[in-house]
GROMACS .gro file of N, CA and C in nm:
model
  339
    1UNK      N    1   2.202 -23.588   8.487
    1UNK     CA    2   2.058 -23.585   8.487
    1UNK      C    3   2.009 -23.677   8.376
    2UNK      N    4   1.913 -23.784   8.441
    2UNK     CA    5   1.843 -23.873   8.324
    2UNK      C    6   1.739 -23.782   8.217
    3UNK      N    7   1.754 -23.799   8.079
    3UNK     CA    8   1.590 -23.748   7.986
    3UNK      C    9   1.494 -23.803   8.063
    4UNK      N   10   1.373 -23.745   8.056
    4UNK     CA   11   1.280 -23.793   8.118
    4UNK      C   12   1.187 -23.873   8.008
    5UNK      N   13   1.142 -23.990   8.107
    5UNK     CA   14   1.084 -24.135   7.941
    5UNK      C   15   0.948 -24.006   7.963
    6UNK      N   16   0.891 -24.096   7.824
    6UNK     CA   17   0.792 -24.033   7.757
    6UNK      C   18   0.713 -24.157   7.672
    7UNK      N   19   0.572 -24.160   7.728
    7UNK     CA   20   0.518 -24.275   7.681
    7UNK      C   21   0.494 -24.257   7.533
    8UNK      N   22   0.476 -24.382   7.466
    8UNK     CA   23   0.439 -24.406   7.309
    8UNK      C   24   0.391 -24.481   7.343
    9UNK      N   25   0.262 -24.428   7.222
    9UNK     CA   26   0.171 -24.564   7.212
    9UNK      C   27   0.175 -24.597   7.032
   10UNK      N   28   0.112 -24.721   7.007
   10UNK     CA   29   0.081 -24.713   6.910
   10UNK      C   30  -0.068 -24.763   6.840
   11UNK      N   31  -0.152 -24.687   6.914
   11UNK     CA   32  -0.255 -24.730   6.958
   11UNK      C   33  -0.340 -24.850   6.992
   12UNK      N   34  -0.292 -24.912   7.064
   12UNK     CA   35  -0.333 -25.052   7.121
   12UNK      C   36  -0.321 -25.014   7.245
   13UNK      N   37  -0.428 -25.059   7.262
   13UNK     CA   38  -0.490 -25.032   7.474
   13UNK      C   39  -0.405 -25.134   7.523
   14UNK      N   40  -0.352 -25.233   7.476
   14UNK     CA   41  -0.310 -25.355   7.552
   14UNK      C   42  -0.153 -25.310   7.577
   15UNK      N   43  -0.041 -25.253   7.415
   15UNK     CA   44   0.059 -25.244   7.408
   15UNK      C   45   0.119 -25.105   7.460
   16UNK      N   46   0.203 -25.086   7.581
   16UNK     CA   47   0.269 -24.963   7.575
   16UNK      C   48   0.378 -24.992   7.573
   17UNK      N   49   0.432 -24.845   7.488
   17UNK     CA   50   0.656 -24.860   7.471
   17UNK      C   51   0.655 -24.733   7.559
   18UNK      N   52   0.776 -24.756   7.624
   18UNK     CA   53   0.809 -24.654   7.657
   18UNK      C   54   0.942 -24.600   7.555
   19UNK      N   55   0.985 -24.466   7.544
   19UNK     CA   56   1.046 -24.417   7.439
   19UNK      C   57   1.146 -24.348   7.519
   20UNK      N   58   1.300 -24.280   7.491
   20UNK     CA   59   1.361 -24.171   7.561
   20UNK      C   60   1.394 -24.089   7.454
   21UNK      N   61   1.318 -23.962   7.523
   21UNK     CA   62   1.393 -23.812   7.456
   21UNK      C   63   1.497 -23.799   7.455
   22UNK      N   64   1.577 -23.758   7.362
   22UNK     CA   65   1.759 -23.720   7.386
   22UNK      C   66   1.755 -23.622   7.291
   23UNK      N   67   1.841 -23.567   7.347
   23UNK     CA   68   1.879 -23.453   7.218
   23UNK      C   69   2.011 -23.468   7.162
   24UNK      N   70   1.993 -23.445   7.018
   24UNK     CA   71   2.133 -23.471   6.978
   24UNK      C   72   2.237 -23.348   6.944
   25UNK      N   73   2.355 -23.383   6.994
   25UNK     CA   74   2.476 -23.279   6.957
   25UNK      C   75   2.521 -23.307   6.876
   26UNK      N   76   2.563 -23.160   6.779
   26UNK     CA   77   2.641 -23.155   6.693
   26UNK      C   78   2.810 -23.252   6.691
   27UNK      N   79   2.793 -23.254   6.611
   27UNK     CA   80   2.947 -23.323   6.601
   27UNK      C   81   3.054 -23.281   6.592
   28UNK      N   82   3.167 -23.269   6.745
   28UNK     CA   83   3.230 -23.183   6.703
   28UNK      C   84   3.379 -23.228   6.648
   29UNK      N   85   3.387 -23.119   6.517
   29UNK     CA   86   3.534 -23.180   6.455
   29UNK      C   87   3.680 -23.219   6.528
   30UNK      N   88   3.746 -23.307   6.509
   30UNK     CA   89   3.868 -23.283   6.550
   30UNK      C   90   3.942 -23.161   6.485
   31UNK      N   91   4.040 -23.064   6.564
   31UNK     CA   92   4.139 -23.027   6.477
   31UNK      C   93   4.235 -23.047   6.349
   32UNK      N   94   4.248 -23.000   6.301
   32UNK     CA   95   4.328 -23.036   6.204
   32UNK      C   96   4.490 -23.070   6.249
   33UNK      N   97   4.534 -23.155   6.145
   33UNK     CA   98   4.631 -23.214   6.189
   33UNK      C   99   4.802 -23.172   6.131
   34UNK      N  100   4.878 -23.158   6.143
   34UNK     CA  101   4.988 -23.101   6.074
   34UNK      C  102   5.119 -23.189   6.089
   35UNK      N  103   5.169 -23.255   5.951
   35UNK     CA  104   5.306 -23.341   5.949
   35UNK      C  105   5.392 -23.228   5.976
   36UNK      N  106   5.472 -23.249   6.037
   36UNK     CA  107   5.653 -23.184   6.054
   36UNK      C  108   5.734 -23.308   5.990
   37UNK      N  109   5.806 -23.200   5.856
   37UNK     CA  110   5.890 -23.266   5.786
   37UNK      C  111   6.025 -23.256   5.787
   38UNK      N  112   6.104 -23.317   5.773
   38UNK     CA  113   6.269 -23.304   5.748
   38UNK      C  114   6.299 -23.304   5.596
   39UNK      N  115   6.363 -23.232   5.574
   39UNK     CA  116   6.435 -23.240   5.456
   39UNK      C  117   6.588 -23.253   5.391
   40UNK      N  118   6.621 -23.338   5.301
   40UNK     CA  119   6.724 -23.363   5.327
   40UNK      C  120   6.841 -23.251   5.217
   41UNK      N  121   6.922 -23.248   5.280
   41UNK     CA  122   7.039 -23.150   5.217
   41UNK      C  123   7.161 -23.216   5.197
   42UNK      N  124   7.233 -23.143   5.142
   42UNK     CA  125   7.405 -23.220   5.073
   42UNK      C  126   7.534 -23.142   5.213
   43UNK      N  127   7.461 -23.082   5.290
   43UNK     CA  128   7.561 -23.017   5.381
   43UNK      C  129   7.538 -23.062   5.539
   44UNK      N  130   7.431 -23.044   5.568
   44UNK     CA  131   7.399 -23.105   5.691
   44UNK      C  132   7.464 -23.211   5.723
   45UNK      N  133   7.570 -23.215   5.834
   45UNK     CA  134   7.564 -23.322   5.884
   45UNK      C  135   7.527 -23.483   5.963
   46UNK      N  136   7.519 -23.578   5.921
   46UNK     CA  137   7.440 -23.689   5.992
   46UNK      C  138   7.407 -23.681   6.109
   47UNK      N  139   7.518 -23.625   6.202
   47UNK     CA  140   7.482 -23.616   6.327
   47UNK      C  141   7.398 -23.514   6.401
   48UNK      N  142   7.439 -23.430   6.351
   48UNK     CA  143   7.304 -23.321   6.362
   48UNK      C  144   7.173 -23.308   6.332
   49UNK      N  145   7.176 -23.409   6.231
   49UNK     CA  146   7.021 -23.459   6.207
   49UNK      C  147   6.974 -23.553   6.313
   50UNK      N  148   7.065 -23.596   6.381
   50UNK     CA  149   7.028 -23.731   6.488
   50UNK      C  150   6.991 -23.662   6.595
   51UNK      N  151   7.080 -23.540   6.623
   51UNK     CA  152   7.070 -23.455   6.782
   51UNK      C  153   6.931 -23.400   6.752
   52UNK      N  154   6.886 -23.368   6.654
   52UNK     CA  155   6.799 -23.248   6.605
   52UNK      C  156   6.659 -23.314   6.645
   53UNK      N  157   6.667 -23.480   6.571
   53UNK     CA  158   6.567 -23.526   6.605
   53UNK      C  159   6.569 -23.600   6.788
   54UNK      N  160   6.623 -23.618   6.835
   54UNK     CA  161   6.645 -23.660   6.945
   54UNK      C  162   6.571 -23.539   7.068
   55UNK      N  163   6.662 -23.397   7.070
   55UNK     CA  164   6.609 -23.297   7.150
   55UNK      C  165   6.469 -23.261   7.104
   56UNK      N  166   6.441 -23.235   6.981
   56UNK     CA  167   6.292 -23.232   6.954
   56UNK      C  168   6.198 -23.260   6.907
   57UNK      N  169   6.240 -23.369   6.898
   57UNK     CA  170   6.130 -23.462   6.857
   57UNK      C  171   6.061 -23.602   6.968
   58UNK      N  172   6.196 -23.580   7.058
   58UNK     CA  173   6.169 -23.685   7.166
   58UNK      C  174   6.194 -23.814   7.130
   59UNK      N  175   6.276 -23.863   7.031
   59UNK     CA  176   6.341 -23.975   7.010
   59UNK      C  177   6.403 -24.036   7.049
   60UNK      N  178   6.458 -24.175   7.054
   60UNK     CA  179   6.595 -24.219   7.114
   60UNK      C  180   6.714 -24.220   7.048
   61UNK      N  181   6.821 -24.257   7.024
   61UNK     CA  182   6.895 -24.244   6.980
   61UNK      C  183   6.874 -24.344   6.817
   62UNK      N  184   6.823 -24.463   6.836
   62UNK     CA  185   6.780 -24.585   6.777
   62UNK      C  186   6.682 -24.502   6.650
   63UNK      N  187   6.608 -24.453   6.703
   63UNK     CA  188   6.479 -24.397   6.657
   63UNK      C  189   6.508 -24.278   6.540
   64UNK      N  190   6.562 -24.232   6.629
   64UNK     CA  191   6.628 -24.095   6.512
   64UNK      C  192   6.763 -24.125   6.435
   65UNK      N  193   6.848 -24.214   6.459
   65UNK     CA  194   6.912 -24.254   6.359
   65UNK      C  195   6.781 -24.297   6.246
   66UNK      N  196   6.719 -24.391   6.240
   66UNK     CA  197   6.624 -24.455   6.135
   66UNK      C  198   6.587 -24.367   6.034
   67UNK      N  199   6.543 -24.226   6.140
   67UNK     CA  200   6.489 -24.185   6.049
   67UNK      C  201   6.541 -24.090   5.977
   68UNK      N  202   6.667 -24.002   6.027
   68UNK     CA  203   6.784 -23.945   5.937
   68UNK      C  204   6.815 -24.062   5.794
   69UNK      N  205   6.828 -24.187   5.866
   69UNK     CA  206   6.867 -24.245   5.721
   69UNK      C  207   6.716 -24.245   5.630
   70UNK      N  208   6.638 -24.227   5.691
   70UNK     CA  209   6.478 -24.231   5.545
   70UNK      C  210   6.543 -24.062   5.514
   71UNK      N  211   6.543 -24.000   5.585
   71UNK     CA  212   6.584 -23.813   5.534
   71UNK      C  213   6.634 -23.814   5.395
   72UNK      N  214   6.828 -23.906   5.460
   72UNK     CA  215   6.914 -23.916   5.329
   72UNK      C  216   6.852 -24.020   5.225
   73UNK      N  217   6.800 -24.101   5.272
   73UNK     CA  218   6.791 -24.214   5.146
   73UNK      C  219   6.614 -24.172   5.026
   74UNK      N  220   6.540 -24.106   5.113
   74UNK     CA  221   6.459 -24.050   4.996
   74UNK      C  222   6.428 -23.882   5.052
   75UNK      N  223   6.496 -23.804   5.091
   75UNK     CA  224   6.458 -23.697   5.069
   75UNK      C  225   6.438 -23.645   5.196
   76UNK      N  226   6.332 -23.696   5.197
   76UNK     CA  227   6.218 -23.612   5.337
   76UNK      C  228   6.111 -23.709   5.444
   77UNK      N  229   6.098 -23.700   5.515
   77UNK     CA  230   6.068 -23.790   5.599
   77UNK      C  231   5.969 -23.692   5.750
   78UNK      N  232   5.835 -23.742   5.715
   78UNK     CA  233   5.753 -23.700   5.875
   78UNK      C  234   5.840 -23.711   5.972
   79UNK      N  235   5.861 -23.632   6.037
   79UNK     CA  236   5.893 -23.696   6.206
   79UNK      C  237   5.795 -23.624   6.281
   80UNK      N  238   5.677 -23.580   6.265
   80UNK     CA  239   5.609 -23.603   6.423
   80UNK      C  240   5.442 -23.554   6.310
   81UNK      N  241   5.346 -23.577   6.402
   81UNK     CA  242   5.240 -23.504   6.364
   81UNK      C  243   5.155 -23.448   6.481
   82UNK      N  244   5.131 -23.302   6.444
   82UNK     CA  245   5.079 -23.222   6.549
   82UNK      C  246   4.973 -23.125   6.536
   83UNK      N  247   4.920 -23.067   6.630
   83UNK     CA  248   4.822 -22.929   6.620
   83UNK      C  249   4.914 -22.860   6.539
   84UNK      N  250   4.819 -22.756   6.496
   84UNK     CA  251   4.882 -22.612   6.373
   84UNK      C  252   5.009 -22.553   6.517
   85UNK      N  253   4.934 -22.507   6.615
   85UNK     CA  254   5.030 -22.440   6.743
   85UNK      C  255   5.195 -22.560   6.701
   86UNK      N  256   5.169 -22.654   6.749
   86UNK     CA  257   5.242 -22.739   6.799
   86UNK      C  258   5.357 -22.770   6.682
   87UNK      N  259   5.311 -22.782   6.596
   87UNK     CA  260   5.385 -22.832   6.392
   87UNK      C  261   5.474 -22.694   6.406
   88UNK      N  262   5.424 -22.546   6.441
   88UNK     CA  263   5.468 -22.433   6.403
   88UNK      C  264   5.589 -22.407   6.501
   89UNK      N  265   5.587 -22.459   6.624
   89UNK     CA  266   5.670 -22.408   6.722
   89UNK      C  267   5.819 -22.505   6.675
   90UNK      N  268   5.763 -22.637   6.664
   90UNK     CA  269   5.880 -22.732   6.615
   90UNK      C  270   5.967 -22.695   6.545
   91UNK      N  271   5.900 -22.624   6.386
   91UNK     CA  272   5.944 -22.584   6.245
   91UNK      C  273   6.030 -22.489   6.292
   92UNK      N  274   5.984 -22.383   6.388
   92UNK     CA  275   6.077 -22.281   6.430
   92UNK      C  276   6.181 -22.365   6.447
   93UNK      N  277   6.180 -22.390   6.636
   93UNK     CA  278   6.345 -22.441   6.675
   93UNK      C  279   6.367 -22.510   6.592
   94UNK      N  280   6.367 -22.580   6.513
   94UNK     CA  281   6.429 -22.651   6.429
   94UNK      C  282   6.523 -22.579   6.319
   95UNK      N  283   6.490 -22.504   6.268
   95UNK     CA  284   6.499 -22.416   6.215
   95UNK      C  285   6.590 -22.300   6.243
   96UNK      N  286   6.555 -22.270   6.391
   96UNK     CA  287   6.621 -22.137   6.456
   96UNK      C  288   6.760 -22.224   6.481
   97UNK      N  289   6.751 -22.336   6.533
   97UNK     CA  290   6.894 -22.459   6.588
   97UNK      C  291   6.965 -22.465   6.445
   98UNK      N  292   6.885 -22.493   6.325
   98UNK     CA  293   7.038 -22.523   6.280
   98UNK      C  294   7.072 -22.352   6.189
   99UNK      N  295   6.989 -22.290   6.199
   99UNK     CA  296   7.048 -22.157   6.180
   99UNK      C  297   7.186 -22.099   6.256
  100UNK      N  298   7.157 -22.102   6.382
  100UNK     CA  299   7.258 -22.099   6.497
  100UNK      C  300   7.397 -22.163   6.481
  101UNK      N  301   7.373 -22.318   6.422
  101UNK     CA  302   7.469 -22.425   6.392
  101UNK      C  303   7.523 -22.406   6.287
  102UNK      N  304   7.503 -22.342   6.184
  102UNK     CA  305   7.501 -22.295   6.070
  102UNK      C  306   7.506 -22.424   5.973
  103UNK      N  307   7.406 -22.449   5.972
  103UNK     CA  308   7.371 -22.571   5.871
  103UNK      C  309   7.215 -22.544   5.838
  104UNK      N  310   7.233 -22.571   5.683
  104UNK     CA  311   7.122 -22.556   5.583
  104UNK      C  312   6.966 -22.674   5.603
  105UNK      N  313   6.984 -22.712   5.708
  105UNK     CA  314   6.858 -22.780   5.774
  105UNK      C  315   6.763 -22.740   5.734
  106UNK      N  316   6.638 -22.792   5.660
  106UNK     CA  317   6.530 -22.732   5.615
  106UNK      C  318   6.385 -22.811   5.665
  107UNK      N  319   6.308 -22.722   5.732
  107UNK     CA  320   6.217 -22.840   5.826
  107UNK      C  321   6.127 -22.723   5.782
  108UNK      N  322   5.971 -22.795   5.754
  108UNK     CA  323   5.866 -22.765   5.682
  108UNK      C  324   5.750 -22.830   5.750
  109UNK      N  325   5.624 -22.839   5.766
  109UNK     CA  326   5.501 -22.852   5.763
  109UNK      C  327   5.356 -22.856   5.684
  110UNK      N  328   5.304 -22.965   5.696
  110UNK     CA  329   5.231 -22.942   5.601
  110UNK      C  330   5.041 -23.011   5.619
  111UNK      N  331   4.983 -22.957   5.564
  111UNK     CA  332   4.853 -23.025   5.683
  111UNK      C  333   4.801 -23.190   5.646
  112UNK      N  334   4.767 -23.254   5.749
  112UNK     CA  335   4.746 -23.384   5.746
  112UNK      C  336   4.641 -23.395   5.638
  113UNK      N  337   4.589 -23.490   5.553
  113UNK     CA  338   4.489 -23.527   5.479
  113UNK      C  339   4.411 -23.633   5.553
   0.00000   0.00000   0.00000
């Protein structure tokens, strides 16, 4: 549905504007945003950091090697950014997998700035 115009004048018989009503909407926020982090440990194995990121993170093989080596070579390293839902479910399996595997895997979240 079009606003309906609405004449303006500005008082001159000669000059008319026409004008459009609109109404304005609030602005609505994006969600907030949440890094999923890796962290790096002295026990974890390399390769399990590769599978880990591969099954859930949706990496390739190429991809998640890279970034296991940023893990080991400074620490900790984003691998994905998501909704609060989405950051939280990751942190789990991630988490719950290398629990299972029994490796000290430590995967964290934290909110975007």
């Amino acid at each position: 549905m079009l606003p309906t115009p609405v004449m303006m004048s500005d008082h001159s018989d000669d000059d008319t504007e026409f004008g459009v009503l609109t109404k304005t909407r609030p602005k609505t926020q994006r969600p907030p945003r949440y890094k999923v982090l890796l962290l790096n440990d002295d026990y974890t194995p390399m390769e399990f950091v590769v599978m880990v990121l591969e099954r859930f993170f949706n990496m390739t093989h190429a991809e998640a090697f890279e970034v296991m080596l940023t893990v080991h070579k400074k620490g900790v390293a984003v691998v994905g950014v998501f909704s609060h839902e989405i950051a939280e479910t990751k942190v789990g399996q991630v988490m719950d997998f290398a629990h299972r595997h029994q490796h000290p895997l430590q995967c964290t979240m934290e909110k975007e700035e």
